[in-house]
XYZ file of C-alpha atoms in Angstrom:
721
model
C -69.545 -22.805 38.991
C -70.905 -26.208 37.285
C -71.959 -29.255 39.203
C -71.786 -31.704 36.776
C -68.056 -33.450 35.640
C -66.087 -32.122 33.027
C -67.066 -35.579 30.816
C -69.993 -33.696 29.620
C -72.824 -35.764 32.042
C -75.815 -34.672 33.524
C -77.056 -37.333 35.504
C -80.734 -37.746 36.619
C -81.889 -34.030 39.169
C -79.181 -32.362 38.286
C -79.392 -29.291 36.169
C -78.248 -26.191 34.575
C -78.506 -22.861 35.441
C -77.862 -19.445 34.839
C -73.906 -18.722 33.907
C -73.507 -23.303 33.888
C -72.391 -24.713 31.031
C -72.072 -28.323 30.316
C -69.116 -29.132 27.824
C -68.013 -31.367 24.597
C -65.933 -34.051 26.061
C -63.018 -32.533 24.038
C -64.214 -29.089 24.537
C -65.545 -28.174 20.953
C -69.182 -27.365 22.470
C -70.662 -26.477 25.321
C -74.610 -25.576 26.349
C -76.683 -23.695 28.295
C -78.653 -20.285 28.441
C -77.305 -17.144 26.608
C -79.245 -13.868 25.926
C -79.188 -11.384 23.305
C -78.750 -8.783 25.038
C -81.779 -9.152 27.100
C -81.534 -10.672 30.262
C -85.005 -10.928 30.843
C -85.448 -13.556 26.963
C -83.051 -16.050 28.439
C -83.157 -19.394 25.868
C -81.240 -22.915 26.559
C -78.340 -22.924 23.364
C -75.615 -25.183 21.909
C -72.509 -23.069 20.635
C -68.926 -23.079 19.645
C -66.567 -23.445 22.394
C -63.494 -22.039 21.687
C -65.441 -19.410 18.729
C -66.380 -15.608 19.086
C -68.178 -13.775 19.117
C -70.238 -16.652 20.740
C -71.938 -19.289 17.199
C -75.247 -20.924 18.193
C -76.107 -23.699 15.671
C -79.166 -25.293 18.411
C -82.194 -23.899 20.332
C -84.318 -25.600 22.599
C -86.564 -23.170 23.533
C -87.140 -21.138 20.052
C -90.594 -20.252 20.498
C -90.472 -19.391 24.812
C -87.209 -17.901 25.877
C -87.135 -17.566 29.677
C -88.566 -14.091 31.352
C -85.585 -14.265 34.378
C -82.079 -15.382 34.752
C -84.207 -18.356 37.398
C -84.615 -20.752 34.450
C -82.649 -23.732 35.094
C -82.754 -27.372 32.298
C -83.380 -29.941 34.790
C -83.267 -33.676 34.023
C -85.986 -35.617 35.182
C -86.414 -39.224 36.781
C -87.907 -41.018 34.028
C -85.824 -39.390 30.991
C -87.433 -35.953 30.094
C -85.425 -33.314 29.298
C -87.378 -29.947 30.830
C -86.497 -26.377 31.040
C -87.956 -24.446 33.574
C -88.516 -20.699 34.523
C -89.111 -19.351 37.662
C -92.591 -17.529 37.264
C -94.587 -20.245 34.564
C -92.877 -23.444 35.761
C -91.965 -25.878 32.663
C -91.814 -23.518 29.431
C -90.161 -26.202 26.777
C -90.048 -30.460 27.876
C -87.897 -33.042 24.907
C -91.623 -35.532 25.507
C -88.951 -38.464 26.428
C -89.485 -39.363 29.992
C -89.620 -44.017 29.796
C -90.535 -46.133 32.703
C -86.794 -48.530 34.202
C -84.408 -46.399 33.356
C -81.656 -44.429 34.037
C -80.707 -41.146 31.865
C -78.015 -39.692 31.656
C -77.787 -36.567 29.298
C -74.041 -36.101 27.206
C -73.196 -33.684 24.866
C -71.070 -34.252 22.699
C -68.125 -33.306 20.401
C -70.732 -33.538 16.722
C -72.965 -31.129 18.847
C -75.240 -33.502 19.635
C -77.113 -33.556 22.951
C -77.872 -37.222 23.286
C -80.363 -38.658 26.093
C -80.101 -41.840 26.634
C -80.892 -45.342 29.250
C -76.641 -45.526 31.174
C -78.423 -49.059 31.051
C -78.146 -49.347 27.093
C -75.415 -46.913 25.582
C -77.035 -48.109 22.587
C -80.311 -47.049 24.122
C -80.717 -43.016 22.774
C -84.128 -41.430 24.419
C -84.240 -38.371 22.771
C -81.324 -36.022 20.894
C -81.326 -32.580 19.174
C -79.677 -33.407 16.130
C -82.865 -35.571 15.356
C -84.991 -31.811 16.107
C -82.984 -29.034 13.569
C -82.576 -25.699 14.376
C -81.627 -23.106 11.172
C -77.901 -25.155 11.378
C -77.093 -28.462 9.804
C -73.510 -30.105 11.274
C -71.874 -32.710 10.468
C -73.372 -35.712 11.475
C -76.562 -34.209 11.536
C -79.593 -36.405 9.712
C -81.891 -34.425 7.240
C -84.423 -37.947 8.223
C -87.858 -38.997 7.123
C -89.975 -41.704 8.158
C -91.674 -42.469 5.299
C -94.222 -44.700 6.684
C -95.123 -43.323 10.100
C -92.990 -39.930 9.828
C -91.549 -37.741 11.595
C -90.195 -35.106 8.987
C -86.994 -33.662 9.417
C -85.940 -30.013 8.598
C -84.208 -27.215 8.973
C -85.885 -23.337 10.257
C -84.903 -20.257 9.863
C -84.419 -17.591 12.851
C -87.327 -15.320 12.247
C -84.327 -12.260 12.722
C -80.335 -13.124 13.766
C -81.470 -12.474 16.649
C -84.742 -13.943 17.397
C -84.354 -17.916 17.338
C -88.203 -18.105 16.595
C -89.499 -20.544 13.920
C -88.948 -18.161 10.845
C -90.433 -18.014 7.339
C -88.132 -20.400 5.602
C -86.697 -24.558 5.212
C -84.961 -26.315 4.068
C -85.537 -30.113 2.937
C -85.828 -32.991 1.527
C -89.181 -32.863 -0.629
C -90.680 -36.267 -0.585
C -93.123 -35.959 -3.624
C -91.851 -37.872 -6.816
C -88.306 -38.549 -7.071
C -86.653 -36.805 -3.740
C -84.907 -33.730 -4.068
C -83.571 -31.015 -1.716
C -85.465 -26.987 -1.978
C -85.801 -24.226 0.248
C -89.442 -22.904 0.468
C -91.216 -20.206 1.956
C -94.103 -21.650 3.917
C -95.771 -23.828 0.937
C -93.265 -22.509 -1.814
C -90.322 -22.986 -3.288
C -87.419 -20.457 -3.737
C -84.902 -22.509 -4.704
C -84.003 -26.386 -5.665
C -80.360 -28.081 -5.432
C -82.496 -30.660 -7.621
C -82.560 -34.012 -7.055
C -79.694 -36.472 -5.960
C -77.817 -38.251 -8.557
C -74.851 -40.855 -6.445
C -72.293 -38.046 -6.029
C -74.499 -35.211 -5.329
C -77.564 -32.683 -5.390
C -77.749 -31.669 -9.816
C -77.948 -28.584 -8.815
C -74.811 -27.633 -6.112
C -71.564 -27.330 -7.338
C -69.790 -28.085 -4.180
C -67.780 -30.193 -6.086
C -63.957 -29.472 -6.060
C -60.712 -30.178 -6.233
C -60.383 -29.688 -2.583
C -63.016 -30.488 -0.876
C -63.842 -30.721 3.052
C -67.218 -32.991 3.387
C -68.166 -36.309 2.085
C -72.424 -36.708 1.368
C -74.091 -39.155 1.995
C -77.693 -39.405 0.756
C -79.720 -42.749 1.827
C -83.361 -43.558 0.225
C -85.316 -46.408 0.991
C -89.438 -47.276 0.494
C -88.964 -46.778 4.074
C -87.194 -43.560 5.266
C -84.555 -41.512 4.096
C -81.959 -39.520 4.306
C -78.971 -36.850 4.118
C -76.142 -35.936 5.589
C -72.613 -34.911 5.441
C -68.800 -35.936 7.217
C -66.238 -33.600 7.588
C -63.132 -35.125 5.745
C -60.588 -34.007 7.736
C -61.592 -33.364 12.007
C -59.578 -30.336 12.084
C -61.868 -28.070 10.211
C -64.936 -26.761 11.222
C -67.731 -25.988 8.965
C -71.556 -25.542 8.690
C -74.347 -25.266 6.611
C -76.743 -22.161 7.755
C -80.946 -21.006 7.144
C -80.686 -17.002 7.292
C -83.678 -15.850 8.148
C -83.819 -13.987 4.420
C -84.392 -17.759 3.045
C -79.984 -18.494 1.856
C -78.620 -21.331 2.522
C -74.561 -20.414 3.081
C -71.928 -22.914 4.029
C -69.061 -21.603 6.200
C -65.991 -22.788 7.285
C -64.177 -21.595 10.397
C -60.703 -19.842 9.214
C -57.948 -20.294 12.180
C -55.964 -17.678 10.971
C -58.498 -14.857 10.333
C -60.958 -16.215 13.349
C -63.504 -15.619 11.168
C -66.287 -17.344 9.920
C -65.564 -18.033 5.935
C -68.788 -18.551 3.568
C -67.336 -21.181 0.914
C -70.505 -21.223 -0.928
C -74.132 -20.427 -1.083
C -78.028 -20.506 -1.964
C -79.764 -18.953 -4.026
C -75.573 -18.430 -5.826
C -77.440 -16.426 -9.416
C -80.605 -15.454 -10.833
C -80.924 -19.412 -12.797
C -81.178 -20.681 -8.916
C -83.933 -18.999 -8.542
C -86.661 -21.373 -8.723
C -88.862 -21.684 -12.300
C -87.565 -18.111 -13.480
C -88.043 -18.684 -17.144
C -90.660 -20.640 -16.819
C -92.222 -23.889 -18.250
C -90.203 -25.735 -21.254
C -87.127 -23.570 -20.724
C -83.710 -23.312 -19.909
C -81.805 -21.271 -17.984
C -77.869 -19.715 -18.857
C -75.896 -17.336 -16.630
C -73.344 -16.960 -18.957
C -75.908 -16.799 -22.220
C -77.899 -13.253 -22.734
C -81.085 -13.444 -22.044
C -80.684 -16.071 -18.970
C -83.799 -17.145 -20.024
C -83.970 -19.534 -23.462
C -86.841 -21.855 -24.376
C -86.331 -25.423 -25.265
C -84.865 -26.936 -28.534
C -88.708 -27.436 -30.170
C -90.571 -24.953 -28.201
C -91.268 -20.853 -28.370
C -91.958 -18.569 -25.737
C -95.763 -18.759 -25.528
C -96.294 -15.370 -25.279
C -93.302 -13.475 -27.054
C -94.099 -9.612 -25.942
C -93.571 -10.220 -22.537
C -90.392 -12.902 -22.856
C -88.953 -9.548 -25.308
C -89.121 -7.490 -22.463
C -87.663 -10.103 -20.224
C -90.769 -11.450 -18.897
C -90.493 -15.167 -18.825
C -92.715 -16.267 -15.560
C -95.443 -17.263 -18.650
C -92.621 -20.089 -20.268
C -92.922 -21.873 -23.106
C -94.850 -24.505 -25.564
C -94.401 -26.998 -28.604
C -94.441 -25.221 -31.621
C -94.689 -28.685 -32.771
C -97.410 -31.278 -30.886
C -96.174 -34.334 -30.213
C -97.099 -37.505 -32.092
C -96.936 -40.839 -29.949
C -99.247 -42.924 -32.279
C -96.160 -42.420 -34.943
C -93.250 -42.950 -32.502
C -91.430 -39.472 -31.759
C -87.357 -38.926 -30.287
C -85.183 -37.033 -28.077
C -82.701 -34.509 -27.761
C -79.547 -34.809 -25.289
C -78.766 -31.591 -23.208
C -75.657 -32.052 -20.767
C -74.771 -30.778 -18.211
C -78.078 -29.317 -16.582
C -79.467 -29.694 -13.713
C -82.087 -31.595 -13.907
C -86.185 -29.942 -13.458
C -88.042 -31.046 -11.133
C -88.438 -33.791 -9.751
C -92.540 -33.919 -7.996
C -94.230 -35.482 -9.734
C -91.422 -37.464 -11.611
C -91.400 -41.653 -11.820
C -88.163 -43.635 -11.085
C -87.164 -47.150 -11.600
C -83.368 -48.072 -9.835
C -83.018 -52.001 -12.361
C -83.563 -50.437 -15.351
C -81.276 -49.221 -17.773
C -80.833 -45.774 -19.771
C -82.536 -47.473 -23.249
C -84.914 -49.966 -21.038
C -85.615 -46.046 -19.702
C -86.240 -44.918 -22.866
C -88.764 -47.266 -24.485
C -90.839 -46.794 -21.201
C -90.627 -43.716 -22.227
C -91.942 -43.727 -25.641
C -94.641 -45.534 -24.599
C -96.832 -43.310 -22.024
C -97.826 -40.519 -23.992
C -96.944 -37.839 -21.445
C -93.958 -38.780 -20.864
C -91.867 -35.432 -21.916
C -88.019 -36.619 -20.926
C -85.744 -39.191 -19.069
C -82.807 -39.697 -17.842
C -79.809 -41.636 -15.985
C -81.054 -42.210 -11.648
C -77.569 -42.753 -11.400
C -74.801 -41.214 -12.034
C -71.544 -43.705 -11.209
C -70.295 -45.962 -12.594
C -71.170 -44.832 -15.908
C -75.221 -44.273 -14.816
C -77.678 -46.203 -14.028
C -81.937 -46.131 -13.196
C -84.043 -44.206 -14.670
C -86.265 -41.143 -14.136
C -88.774 -39.984 -16.164
C -91.214 -36.450 -16.674
C -94.207 -36.317 -17.286
C -95.846 -32.817 -19.139
C -94.346 -30.042 -18.257
C -90.692 -29.101 -18.048
C -89.862 -27.102 -14.810
C -86.497 -25.804 -13.545
C -83.192 -26.847 -15.396
C -80.608 -25.051 -15.976
C -76.908 -25.470 -17.675
C -74.469 -26.555 -14.789
C -70.898 -26.148 -16.694
C -68.759 -27.654 -14.099
C -70.810 -31.039 -14.014
C -74.764 -31.110 -14.193
C -76.079 -34.708 -16.397
C -77.753 -35.542 -19.470
C -81.136 -35.549 -19.683
C -83.611 -36.957 -22.971
C -86.362 -33.307 -23.966
C -88.859 -35.116 -25.958
C -89.848 -33.918 -29.595
C -91.670 -34.452 -32.585
C -89.307 -36.199 -35.721
C -89.897 -33.520 -37.177
C -88.999 -30.813 -35.257
C -85.125 -33.087 -34.406
C -84.105 -31.991 -37.999
C -85.222 -27.794 -38.095
C -81.464 -25.667 -38.320
C -81.126 -22.383 -37.254
C -79.680 -19.748 -39.361
C -79.621 -15.693 -39.097
C -79.443 -13.272 -42.135
C -78.830 -9.853 -41.615
C -81.602 -8.282 -43.709
C -81.216 -5.190 -43.459
C -78.413 -2.271 -43.517
C -79.634 -0.731 -40.038
C -79.245 -3.773 -38.472
C -82.420 -5.043 -36.265
C -80.991 -8.478 -33.818
C -84.166 -10.386 -33.504
C -84.483 -10.837 -37.203
C -83.768 -15.155 -37.185
C -85.324 -17.530 -40.323
C -85.894 -21.016 -39.430
C -85.474 -23.233 -42.245
C -86.550 -26.742 -42.483
C -84.197 -29.193 -43.042
C -85.564 -29.941 -46.370
C -84.780 -27.279 -47.857
C -81.591 -26.855 -46.287
C -80.377 -30.144 -47.670
C -81.516 -28.527 -51.530
C -80.062 -25.771 -51.152
C -76.541 -27.535 -50.247
C -76.946 -30.164 -52.613
C -77.659 -33.029 -49.990
C -74.335 -31.746 -48.732
C -72.689 -32.103 -51.149
C -68.515 -32.209 -51.170
C -68.589 -29.875 -53.689
C -70.645 -27.903 -51.418
C -68.044 -28.407 -48.283
C -65.985 -24.684 -47.680
C -63.813 -26.173 -44.840
C -64.756 -27.989 -41.249
C -64.031 -26.288 -37.917
C -64.359 -27.802 -34.236
C -68.300 -28.134 -34.334
C -68.156 -30.020 -37.910
C -67.829 -29.438 -41.040
C -69.694 -25.818 -43.355
C -71.540 -26.412 -46.810
C -71.838 -23.760 -49.055
C -76.170 -23.379 -50.221
C -77.215 -21.461 -52.368
C -81.614 -20.839 -51.238
C -84.380 -20.547 -54.091
C -84.042 -16.609 -54.169
C -80.588 -16.186 -54.280
C -79.747 -15.962 -50.811
C -75.933 -17.417 -50.392
C -76.236 -19.071 -47.552
C -73.172 -20.617 -45.532
C -74.518 -24.094 -43.149
C -72.454 -25.586 -40.507
C -73.726 -29.095 -40.018
C -72.895 -30.640 -35.955
C -70.656 -33.398 -36.130
C -71.428 -36.407 -33.219
C -67.980 -36.312 -32.785
C -67.580 -32.588 -31.800
C -66.570 -32.177 -28.489
C -68.985 -28.757 -29.619
C -72.905 -28.843 -29.815
C -76.550 -26.911 -29.096
C -75.596 -24.579 -26.123
C -72.346 -23.493 -27.615
C -74.621 -23.569 -30.896
C -76.731 -20.943 -29.532
C -74.370 -19.117 -27.432
C -73.651 -18.030 -31.039
C -77.013 -17.812 -32.989
C -77.327 -15.338 -30.152
C -74.341 -13.129 -29.610
C -74.534 -13.310 -33.976
C -78.519 -12.456 -33.628
C -77.607 -9.250 -31.377
C -74.140 -7.764 -32.337
C -74.305 -5.545 -35.772
C -70.660 -4.559 -37.190
C -69.811 -4.714 -40.433
C -66.133 -7.275 -39.475
C -68.845 -9.894 -37.623
C -70.076 -12.113 -39.641
C -74.743 -11.708 -39.017
C -74.218 -14.825 -42.051
C -71.276 -17.344 -42.582
C -69.854 -15.656 -45.703
C -68.059 -17.502 -49.053
C -64.369 -17.906 -48.537
C -62.502 -17.324 -51.571
C -58.959 -18.927 -52.978
C -57.600 -15.636 -54.157
C -54.268 -13.778 -53.846
C -54.495 -10.759 -52.068
C -51.812 -7.806 -52.856
C -50.206 -5.867 -49.527
C -52.420 -3.532 -49.183
C -55.657 -6.109 -49.425
C -53.812 -7.793 -47.042
C -52.729 -4.970 -44.519
C -56.541 -3.007 -44.682
C -58.056 -7.127 -44.182
C -55.828 -7.044 -40.736
C -57.367 -2.699 -39.654
C -60.757 -4.889 -40.399
C -59.934 -7.242 -37.338
C -59.378 -5.245 -35.610
C -62.039 -2.698 -36.115
C -64.364 -5.501 -35.289
C -62.710 -7.036 -32.301
C -62.803 -3.206 -30.903
C -66.507 -3.236 -31.680
C -67.036 -6.980 -29.407
C -64.157 -5.451 -26.526
C -65.313 -1.755 -26.253
C -68.223 0.052 -28.850
C -71.035 -2.966 -28.697
C -73.975 -2.782 -25.636
C -72.333 -5.747 -24.614
C -68.888 -6.861 -23.900
C -67.373 -9.877 -25.784
C -64.937 -11.840 -24.845
C -64.423 -13.599 -28.690
C -62.151 -16.543 -26.620
C -61.521 -18.246 -30.623
C -59.863 -15.678 -32.493
C -57.941 -17.673 -35.460
C -57.244 -16.694 -38.707
C -59.944 -20.060 -39.630
C -62.759 -18.218 -37.399
C -61.368 -14.705 -40.133
C -63.556 -14.642 -43.309
C -63.988 -12.702 -46.599
C -67.301 -11.489 -48.100
C -67.429 -10.878 -52.306
C -64.957 -7.891 -51.860
C -62.113 -9.566 -49.062
C -63.514 -7.339 -46.270
C -62.870 -9.427 -43.392
C -65.181 -10.713 -41.083
C -65.037 -12.409 -37.507
C -67.017 -15.157 -37.262
C -67.932 -18.789 -34.453
C -69.067 -17.114 -31.758
C -69.795 -20.076 -29.905
C -67.196 -19.734 -26.794
C -67.733 -16.328 -26.763
C -68.358 -15.466 -23.421
C -70.412 -11.859 -22.276
C -68.446 -9.373 -19.736
C -70.752 -7.478 -16.731
C -68.838 -3.321 -18.386
C -67.148 -3.305 -15.326
C -65.332 -6.985 -15.344
C -62.058 -7.067 -16.185
C -61.317 -11.021 -16.577
C -62.363 -14.744 -15.357
C -61.820 -17.844 -14.672
C -62.760 -21.189 -15.938
C -61.318 -24.713 -15.011
C -62.396 -25.701 -18.610
C -60.062 -24.672 -21.782
C -61.683 -24.081 -24.620
C -60.298 -22.604 -27.384
C -57.945 -23.885 -30.417
C -54.030 -24.456 -29.846
C -51.291 -21.678 -30.843
C -53.808 -18.660 -30.240
C -54.162 -18.611 -26.707
C -52.344 -17.038 -24.344
C -50.426 -18.337 -21.629
C -52.393 -17.320 -18.616
C -55.747 -18.804 -19.931
C -53.940 -22.284 -21.949
C -52.474 -22.599 -18.149
C -54.598 -21.084 -15.480
C -57.384 -20.557 -17.111
C -58.293 -17.158 -17.164
C -59.428 -14.641 -20.254
C -60.431 -11.017 -20.407
C -60.231 -8.768 -23.223
C -55.972 -8.982 -23.371
C -56.498 -12.707 -24.516
C -58.591 -11.920 -27.667
C -55.555 -9.489 -28.855
C -52.797 -11.622 -28.056
C -54.866 -13.796 -30.296
C -55.512 -10.735 -32.831
C -51.518 -10.661 -32.823
C -50.969 -14.280 -33.404
C -52.868 -13.771 -36.638
C -51.686 -10.414 -38.044
C -48.124 -12.066 -37.652
C -49.827 -15.209 -39.669
C -51.157 -13.197 -42.284
C -47.935 -10.997 -42.923
C -45.680 -15.014 -42.504
C -47.665 -16.717 -44.154
C -46.972 -19.702 -41.837
C -49.461 -21.199 -39.570
C -48.282 -20.490 -35.726
C -49.139 -24.010 -35.204
C -47.537 -25.633 -38.433
C -44.275 -23.388 -38.389
C -40.613 -24.602 -36.596
C -38.041 -22.846 -37.321
C -35.182 -25.910 -37.858
C -32.534 -24.263 -36.731
C -33.516 -21.831 -33.397
C -36.476 -24.300 -32.640
C -39.155 -21.485 -32.424
C -42.869 -21.573 -33.128
C -43.723 -18.477 -35.362
C -44.103 -16.016 -32.600
C -40.163 -17.145 -31.437
C -39.343 -16.451 -35.008
C -40.550 -13.126 -35.465
C -39.080 -11.917 -32.047
C -35.980 -13.371 -32.960
C -35.938 -10.892 -36.266
C -37.002 -8.043 -35.074
C -34.176 -8.566 -31.863
C -31.902 -8.587 -34.869
C -33.443 -5.995 -36.360
C -33.739 -8.076 -39.324
C -37.489 -7.209 -39.532
C -38.508 -7.548 -42.849
C -36.799 -11.176 -43.628
C -40.836 -12.142 -42.101
C -42.811 -11.062 -44.531
C -44.320 -13.978 -46.490
C -42.046 -13.985 -50.334
C -44.204 -11.904 -51.972
C -43.110 -8.854 -53.888
C -44.003 -5.416 -51.875
C -42.815 -1.938 -52.488
C -40.688 0.723 -50.970
C -43.405 2.996 -49.912
C -45.889 -0.206 -48.310
C -42.743 -1.998 -46.794
C -42.436 0.594 -43.111
C -46.522 0.386 -42.927
C -45.602 -3.399 -43.066
C -43.197 -3.477 -40.453
C -45.037 -1.198 -38.376
C -47.884 -3.714 -38.060
C -45.420 -6.765 -37.272
C -44.260 -4.152 -34.538
C -48.557 -3.853 -33.466
C -48.936 -8.151 -33.745
C -45.422 -8.584 -30.853
C -46.777 -5.995 -28.952
C -49.828 -8.133 -29.135
C -48.537 -10.961 -28.145
C -46.208 -9.907 -25.189
C -45.896 -13.006 -22.667
C -47.620 -10.535 -19.965
C -51.592 -9.173 -20.595
C -50.975 -6.127 -18.820
C -48.345 -5.109 -20.878
C -50.610 -6.110 -24.285
C -52.330 -3.249 -25.776
C -56.464 -2.935 -25.425
C -57.807 -2.785 -29.206
C -58.701 1.070 -29.252
C -55.150 1.693 -29.072
C -54.301 -0.764 -31.576
C -56.909 0.395 -34.000
C -54.286 4.204 -33.712
C -51.275 2.298 -33.896
C -51.910 0.819 -36.897
C -53.322 3.534 -38.554
C -50.089 5.157 -37.890
C -51.708 7.632 -35.006
C -49.769 5.998 -31.927
C -46.394 6.101 -30.560
C -45.926 2.154 -31.048
C -42.903 1.261 -27.336
C -40.880 -1.397 -27.146
C -42.217 -4.835 -27.643
C -40.915 -7.315 -24.500
C -40.357 -11.231 -24.908
C -43.608 -13.355 -26.956
C -45.833 -15.373 -24.958
C -44.515 -19.364 -25.180
C -41.985 -17.910 -27.242
C -39.539 -21.586 -27.059
C -35.624 -21.136 -27.142
C -32.864 -22.506 -28.874
C -32.684 -25.694 -26.240
C -35.784 -26.279 -26.549
C -36.854 -29.884 -28.292
C -40.228 -29.600 -28.930
C -42.980 -26.831 -30.239
C -45.774 -26.080 -27.473
C -48.507 -26.244 -29.865
C -50.651 -28.809 -31.704
C -50.622 -28.423 -35.005
C -54.200 -29.470 -35.271
C -56.557 -25.687 -35.675
C -59.876 -27.392 -34.511
C -61.949 -25.797 -31.482
C -60.630 -27.772 -28.085
C -62.886 -27.492 -24.973
C -61.848 -29.999 -22.923
C -58.225 -29.400 -21.448
C -58.471 -28.513 -17.758
C -56.535 -25.069 -16.681
C -53.502 -26.611 -14.603
């Protein structure tokens, strides 16, 4: 039985022996001796009292286990907490002796073992939180005195049953602007990034249901990082395991287990400097490493073989005397700040001017993102360890020579075999000449990114040029995503070059051929290519026709790469176009190949009817195009959906079969929709057609408004509910 009161207090010359425990006031934690099955190796530690199996959060004698069960923890007269081994004497000491104090030890409900002077409750002589183990608890601080030291950080255990300090550390790196890193010795393995006023820029812990409040204090004398639980009933901890992974756990009363809610590194892009210098890592791209705009791989052959360690070099050297410019990147984990410079008082514009004055300055960003942004953070020489964080991240401005800011990249399918790596780079002046200075006469159309212009190169090659609008919701990342996919994918019904659209009346045979071509293009994306691609923005304006009226699926800016065994994915930011998005995506942010099937079905019904879904409204029944088609089908009058152009008796049954397939594709539930391989067979009449069920977003007789916007521009800021 313990020899001390339940009030968690140990006074001078009292001690804790084997099988004794010191319990915190509310019974959350207890401290005492434990072992990992070998009674000859005893440790003194702290653990959760009512959680099984025992979860250790701190160990005193990590390097020096007691050799037998005669060990005791004793509070000496002058305030030192000592661990005694019956055969060796003192094997651990808090080294906190003070003359003239009345020492007491308390185990707090935070898990902090505190030694203080009973004559002055605020006079803390020593506390376990100042000597972190492998566990980061609420209320604990990772702190450093920047003048005198010391430097507090987590260290991993050597193994799951050996608490001796292992190879890995979790700390705040104080070089340059402070940042959180996980290291193996002196080598950085993972970098959570620098603090931006809310969180570290490389961490995605900002969620709707937050459980903790994180804070970071940084002055010229000290820094500290800690978190507090927002709900005292929630038990959470961060652990650096023996393999260098930091995991945040939450205790589940329902399942009685620790549930991992985050783990770092989370994916391949979290590996420090994976892509080398002057590069960016995008886990949703293929390949995941890409040179920054204005840079190219240092060694092309190695880069193409996915050896990115040498990174990228500038295509055009900076010209400090005659001025340079900056290219803005959004939603980024800021690069390594160990060689950065910062100033809390400068505005972003002042930061830009400061960077331009220094020929070695290569990038700048706000120090703090709160309240519209403040402070200045600048980088010198090479950019290291930057990645995209689509759900959060930060803006950063990368310095480029002015000539590089005018480049536009355009793809060309140079041979029939189609080499996916063929990319030609054109100077901005060449594009300007080809498009007659972006004349309105050359304008082909406009999408969510901005206008598209027809151009003719000096060799007579016709091209189409996307020009990004300043007001566009899309940007560099969507454009680069499209470039990479189009450079990789090869199919006659996928656009390698944006082909000229021609306004021409199409007969029914040609219309049905176009529908069949679109279906085959989607089948290639979903099944037949070496990649599995979900387009996410299939619509009539993204179906381009070449001179022979062969359809080409274009605009891969929103496309996503799926693993072969991956069925679906989810996003908090819904991207696509009203009128073509299936209900599970628009409402819940869930998308799959069946999302493209739904959009394809809408396109089929639009081509057959001659109406756009987003612009059609049946005034009598208040139905959108899908609802109108469904009503006609149920009333056995599908031929009334056919556009008002002549079709002979031979072609009419085939058109009705296409309507049938279109309705199967737009069914409410994704599991009821056919896949594209079945669709291709259905269109050819080679597969029996089941009866369709009610379409998604079918608006009924009593609905006062359409579910869809009349604006066909691609949207990218709609939050899933």
